[in-house]
XYZ file of N, CA, C and O in Angstrom:
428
model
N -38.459 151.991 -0.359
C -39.576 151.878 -1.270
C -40.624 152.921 -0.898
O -40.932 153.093 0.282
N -41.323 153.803 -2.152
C -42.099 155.115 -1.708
C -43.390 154.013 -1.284
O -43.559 152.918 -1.820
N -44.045 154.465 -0.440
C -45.528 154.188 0.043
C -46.437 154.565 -0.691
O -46.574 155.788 -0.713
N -47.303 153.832 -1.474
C -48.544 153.946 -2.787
C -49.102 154.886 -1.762
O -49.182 154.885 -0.534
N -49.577 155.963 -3.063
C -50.514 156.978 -2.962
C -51.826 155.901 -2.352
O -52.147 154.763 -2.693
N -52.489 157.018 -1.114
C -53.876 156.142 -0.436
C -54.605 156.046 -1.182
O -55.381 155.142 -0.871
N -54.938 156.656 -2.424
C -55.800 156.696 -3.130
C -55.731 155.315 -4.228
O -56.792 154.761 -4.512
N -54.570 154.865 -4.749
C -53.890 154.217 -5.581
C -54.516 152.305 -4.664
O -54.970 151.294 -5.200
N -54.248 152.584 -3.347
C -54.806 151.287 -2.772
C -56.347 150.994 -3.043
O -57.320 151.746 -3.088
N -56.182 149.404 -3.234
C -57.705 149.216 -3.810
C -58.470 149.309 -2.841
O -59.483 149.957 -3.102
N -58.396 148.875 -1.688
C -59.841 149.872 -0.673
C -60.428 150.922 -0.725
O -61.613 151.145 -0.970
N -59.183 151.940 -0.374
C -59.512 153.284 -0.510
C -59.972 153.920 -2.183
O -60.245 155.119 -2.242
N -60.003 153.524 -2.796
C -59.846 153.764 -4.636
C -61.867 153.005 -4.046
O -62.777 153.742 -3.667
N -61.936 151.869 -4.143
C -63.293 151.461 -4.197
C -64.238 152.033 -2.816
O -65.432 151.786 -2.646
N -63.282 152.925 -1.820
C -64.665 153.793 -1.153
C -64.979 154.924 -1.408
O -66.003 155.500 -1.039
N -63.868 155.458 -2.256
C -63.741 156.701 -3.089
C -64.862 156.512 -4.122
O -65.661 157.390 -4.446
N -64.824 155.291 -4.586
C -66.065 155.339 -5.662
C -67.373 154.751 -5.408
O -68.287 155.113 -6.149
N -67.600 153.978 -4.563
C -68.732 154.216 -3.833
C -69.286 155.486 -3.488
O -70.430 155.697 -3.891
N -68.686 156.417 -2.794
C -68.751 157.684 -2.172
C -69.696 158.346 -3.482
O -70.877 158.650 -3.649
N -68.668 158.368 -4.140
C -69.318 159.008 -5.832
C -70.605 158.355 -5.992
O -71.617 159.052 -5.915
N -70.678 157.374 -6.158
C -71.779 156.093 -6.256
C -72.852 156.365 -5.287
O -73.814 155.597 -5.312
N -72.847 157.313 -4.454
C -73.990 157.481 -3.175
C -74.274 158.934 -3.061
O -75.333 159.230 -2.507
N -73.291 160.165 -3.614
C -73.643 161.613 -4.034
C -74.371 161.365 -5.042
O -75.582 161.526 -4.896
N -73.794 160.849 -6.505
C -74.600 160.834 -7.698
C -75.977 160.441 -7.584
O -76.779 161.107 -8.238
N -76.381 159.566 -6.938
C -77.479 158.410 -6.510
C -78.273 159.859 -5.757
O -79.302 160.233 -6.319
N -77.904 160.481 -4.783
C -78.163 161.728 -4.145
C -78.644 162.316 -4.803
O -79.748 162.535 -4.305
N -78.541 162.938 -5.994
C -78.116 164.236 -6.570
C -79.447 163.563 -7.396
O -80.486 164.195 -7.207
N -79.566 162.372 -8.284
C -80.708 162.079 -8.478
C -81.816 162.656 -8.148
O -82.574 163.474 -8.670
N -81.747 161.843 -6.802
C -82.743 161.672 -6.378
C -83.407 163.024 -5.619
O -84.308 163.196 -4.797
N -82.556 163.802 -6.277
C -82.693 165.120 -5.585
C -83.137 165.323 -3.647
O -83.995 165.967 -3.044
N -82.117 164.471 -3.268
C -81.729 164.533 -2.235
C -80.072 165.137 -1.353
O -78.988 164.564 -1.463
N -80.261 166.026 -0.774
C -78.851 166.836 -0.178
C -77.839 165.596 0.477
O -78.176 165.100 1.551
N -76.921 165.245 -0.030
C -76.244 163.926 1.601
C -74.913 164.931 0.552
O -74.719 165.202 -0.633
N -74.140 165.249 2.154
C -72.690 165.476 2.105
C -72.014 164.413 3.164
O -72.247 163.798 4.204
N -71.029 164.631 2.174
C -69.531 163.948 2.823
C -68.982 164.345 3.704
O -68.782 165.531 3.443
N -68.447 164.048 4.951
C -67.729 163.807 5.840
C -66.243 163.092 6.257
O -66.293 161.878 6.058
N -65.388 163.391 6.603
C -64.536 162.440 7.014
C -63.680 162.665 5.726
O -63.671 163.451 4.778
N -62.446 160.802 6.475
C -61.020 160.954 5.325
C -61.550 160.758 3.714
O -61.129 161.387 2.743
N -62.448 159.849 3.721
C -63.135 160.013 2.237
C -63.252 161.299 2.093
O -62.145 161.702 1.733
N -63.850 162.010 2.160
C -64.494 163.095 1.569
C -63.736 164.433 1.628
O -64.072 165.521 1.160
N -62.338 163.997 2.502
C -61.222 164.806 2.515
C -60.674 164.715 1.014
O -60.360 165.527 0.145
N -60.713 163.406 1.134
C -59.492 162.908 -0.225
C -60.395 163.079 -1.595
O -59.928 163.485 -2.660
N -61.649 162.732 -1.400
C -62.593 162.986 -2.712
C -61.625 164.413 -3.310
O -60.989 164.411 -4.364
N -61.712 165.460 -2.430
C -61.260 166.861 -2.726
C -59.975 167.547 -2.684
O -59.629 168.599 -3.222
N -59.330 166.724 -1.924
C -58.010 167.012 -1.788
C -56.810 166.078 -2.056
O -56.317 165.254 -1.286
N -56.417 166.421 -3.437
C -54.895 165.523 -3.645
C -54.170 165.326 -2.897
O -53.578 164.250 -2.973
N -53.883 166.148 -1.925
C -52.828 166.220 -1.077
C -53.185 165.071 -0.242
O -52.271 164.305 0.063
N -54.734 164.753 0.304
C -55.189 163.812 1.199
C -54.532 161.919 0.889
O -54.321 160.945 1.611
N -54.416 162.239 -0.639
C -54.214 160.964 -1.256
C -52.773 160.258 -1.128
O -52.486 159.144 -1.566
N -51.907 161.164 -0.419
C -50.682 160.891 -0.315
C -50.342 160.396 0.896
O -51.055 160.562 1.885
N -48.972 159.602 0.920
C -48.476 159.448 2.528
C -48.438 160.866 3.052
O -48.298 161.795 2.256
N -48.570 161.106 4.516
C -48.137 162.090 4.898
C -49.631 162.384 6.061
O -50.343 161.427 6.365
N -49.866 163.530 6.493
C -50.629 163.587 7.902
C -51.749 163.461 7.755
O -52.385 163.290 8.795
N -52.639 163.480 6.270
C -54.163 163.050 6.024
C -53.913 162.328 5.464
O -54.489 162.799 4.483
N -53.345 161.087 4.953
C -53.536 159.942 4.548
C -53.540 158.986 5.449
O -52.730 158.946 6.375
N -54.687 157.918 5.205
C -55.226 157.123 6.066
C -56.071 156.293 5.085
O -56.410 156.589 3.939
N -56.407 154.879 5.996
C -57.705 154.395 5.102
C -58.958 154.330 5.112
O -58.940 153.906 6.267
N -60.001 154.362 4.886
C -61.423 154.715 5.091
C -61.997 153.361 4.940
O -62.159 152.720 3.901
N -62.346 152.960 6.468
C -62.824 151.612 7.002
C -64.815 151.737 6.633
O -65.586 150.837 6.303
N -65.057 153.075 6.849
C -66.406 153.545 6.323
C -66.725 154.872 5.781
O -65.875 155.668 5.381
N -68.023 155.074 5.790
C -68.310 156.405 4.801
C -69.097 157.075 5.838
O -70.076 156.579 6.395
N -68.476 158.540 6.116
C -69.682 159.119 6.741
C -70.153 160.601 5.644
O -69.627 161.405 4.875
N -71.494 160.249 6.228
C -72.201 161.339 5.784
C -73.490 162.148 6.640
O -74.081 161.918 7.695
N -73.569 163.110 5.684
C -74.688 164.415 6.889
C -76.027 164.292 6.331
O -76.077 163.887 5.170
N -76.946 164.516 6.828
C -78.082 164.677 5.649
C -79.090 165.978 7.113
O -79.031 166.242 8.314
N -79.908 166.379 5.822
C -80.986 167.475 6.641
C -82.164 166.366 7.334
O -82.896 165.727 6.579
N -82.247 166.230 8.697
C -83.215 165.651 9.106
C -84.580 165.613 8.353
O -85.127 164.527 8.161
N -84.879 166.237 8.123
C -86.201 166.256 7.022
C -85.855 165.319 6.000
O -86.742 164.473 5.888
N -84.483 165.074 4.868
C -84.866 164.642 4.400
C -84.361 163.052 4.477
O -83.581 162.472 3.721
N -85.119 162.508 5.725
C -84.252 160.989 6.090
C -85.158 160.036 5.510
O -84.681 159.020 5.004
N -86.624 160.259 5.518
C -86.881 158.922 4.107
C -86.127 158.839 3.072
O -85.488 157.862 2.682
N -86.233 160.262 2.455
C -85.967 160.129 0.917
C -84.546 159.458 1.066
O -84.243 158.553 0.289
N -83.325 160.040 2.421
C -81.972 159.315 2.316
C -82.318 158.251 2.056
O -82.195 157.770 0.929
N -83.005 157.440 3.386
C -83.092 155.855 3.338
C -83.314 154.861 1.847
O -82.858 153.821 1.373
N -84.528 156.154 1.413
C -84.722 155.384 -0.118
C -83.761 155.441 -1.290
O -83.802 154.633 -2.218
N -82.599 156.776 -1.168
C -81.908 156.470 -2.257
C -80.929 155.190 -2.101
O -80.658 154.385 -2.992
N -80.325 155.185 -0.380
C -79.547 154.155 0.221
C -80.335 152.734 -0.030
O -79.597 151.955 -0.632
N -81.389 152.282 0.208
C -81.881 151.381 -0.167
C -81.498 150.984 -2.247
O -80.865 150.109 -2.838
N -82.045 151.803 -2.536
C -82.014 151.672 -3.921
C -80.720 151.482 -4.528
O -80.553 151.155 -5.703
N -79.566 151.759 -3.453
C -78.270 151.622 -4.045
C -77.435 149.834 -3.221
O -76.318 149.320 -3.282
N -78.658 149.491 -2.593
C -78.360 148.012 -2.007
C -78.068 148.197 -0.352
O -77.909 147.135 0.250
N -77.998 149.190 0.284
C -77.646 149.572 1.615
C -79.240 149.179 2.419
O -80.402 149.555 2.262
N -78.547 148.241 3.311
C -80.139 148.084 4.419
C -79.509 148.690 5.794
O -78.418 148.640 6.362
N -80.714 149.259 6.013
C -80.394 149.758 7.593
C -80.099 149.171 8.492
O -80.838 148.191 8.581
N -79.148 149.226 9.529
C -79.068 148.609 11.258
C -80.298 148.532 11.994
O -80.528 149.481 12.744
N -80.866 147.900 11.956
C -82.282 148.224 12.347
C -82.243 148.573 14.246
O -82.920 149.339 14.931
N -81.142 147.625 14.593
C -81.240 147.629 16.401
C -80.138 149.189 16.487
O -80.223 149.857 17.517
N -79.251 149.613 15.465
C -78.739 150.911 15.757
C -79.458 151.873 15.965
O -79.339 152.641 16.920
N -80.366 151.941 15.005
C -81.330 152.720 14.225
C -82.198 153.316 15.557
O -82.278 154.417 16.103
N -82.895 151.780 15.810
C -83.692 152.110 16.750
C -83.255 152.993 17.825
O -84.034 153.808 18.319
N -82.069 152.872 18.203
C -81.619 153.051 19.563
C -81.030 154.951 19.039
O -81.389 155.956 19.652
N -80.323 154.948 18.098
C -79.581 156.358 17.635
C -80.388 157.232 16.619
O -79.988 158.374 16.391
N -81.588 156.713 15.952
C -82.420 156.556 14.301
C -82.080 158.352 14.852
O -81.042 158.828 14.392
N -82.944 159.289 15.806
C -83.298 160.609 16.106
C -81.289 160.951 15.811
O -81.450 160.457 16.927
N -80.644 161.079 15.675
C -79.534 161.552 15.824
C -78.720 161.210 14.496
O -78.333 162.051 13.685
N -78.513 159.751 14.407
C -77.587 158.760 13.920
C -78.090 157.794 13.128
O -78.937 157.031 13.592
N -77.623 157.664 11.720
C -78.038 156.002 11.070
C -77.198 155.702 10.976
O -76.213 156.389 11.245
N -77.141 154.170 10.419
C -76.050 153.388 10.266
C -76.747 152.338 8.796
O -77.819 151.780 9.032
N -76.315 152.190 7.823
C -76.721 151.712 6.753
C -75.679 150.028 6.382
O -74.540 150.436 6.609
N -75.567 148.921 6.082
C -74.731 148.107 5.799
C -75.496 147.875 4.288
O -76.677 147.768 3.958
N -73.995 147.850 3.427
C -74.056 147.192 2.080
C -72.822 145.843 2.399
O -71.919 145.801 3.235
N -73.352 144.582 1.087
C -72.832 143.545 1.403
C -71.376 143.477 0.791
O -70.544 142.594 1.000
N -71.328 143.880 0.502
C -70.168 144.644 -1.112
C -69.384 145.965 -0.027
O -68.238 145.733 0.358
N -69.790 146.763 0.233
C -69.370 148.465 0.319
C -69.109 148.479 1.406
O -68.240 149.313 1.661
N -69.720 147.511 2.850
C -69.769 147.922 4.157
C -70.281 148.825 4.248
O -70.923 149.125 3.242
N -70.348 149.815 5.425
C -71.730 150.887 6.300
C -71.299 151.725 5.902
O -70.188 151.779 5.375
N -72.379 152.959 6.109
C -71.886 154.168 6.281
C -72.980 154.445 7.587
O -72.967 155.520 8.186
């Protein structure tokens, strides 16, 4: 039996569109956040979506943003239902966030 395209599985299919769901929200808000990682492999690459050496499943979402603009991140992430780690935050905030949605899980 062939192994469903990664993309085709409903996890990966609903972090794929989240992902979309948090650029667009971005792009709004005229804020820069890029993608990172097997998401953002597969966002772009068909090939990623298949069995084979980049297919995998995406347990979370990472993303980059320009230090400068980490309110405005927080506020589009907020506005899209994502609350911050607050004890991560504290401890990594200068480096690293960590965001949880109740629905989407972190990025």
């Amino acid at each position: 039996m062939a192994e469903e395209p990664t993309f085709e599985r409903a996890d990966n299919r609903r972090a794929l569109e989240e992902l979309g769901r948090i650029l667009a929200a971005s792009e709004r808000g005229d804020v820069r956040i890029r993608a990172l990682g097997g998401a953002a492999v597969a966002l772009h690459s068909a090939r990623a979506r298949y069995p084979g050496s980049l297919a995998r499943g995406y347990s979370d979402l990472d993303l980059v943003i320009d230090r400068r603009s980490k309110g405005r991140t927080e506020g589009v992430l907020a506005g899209l239902g994502y609350l911050p780690d607050a004890q991560f935050n504290a401890v990594h905030g200068r480096t690293r966030l960590m965001f949880d949605h109740p629905v989407h899980g972190h990025v």
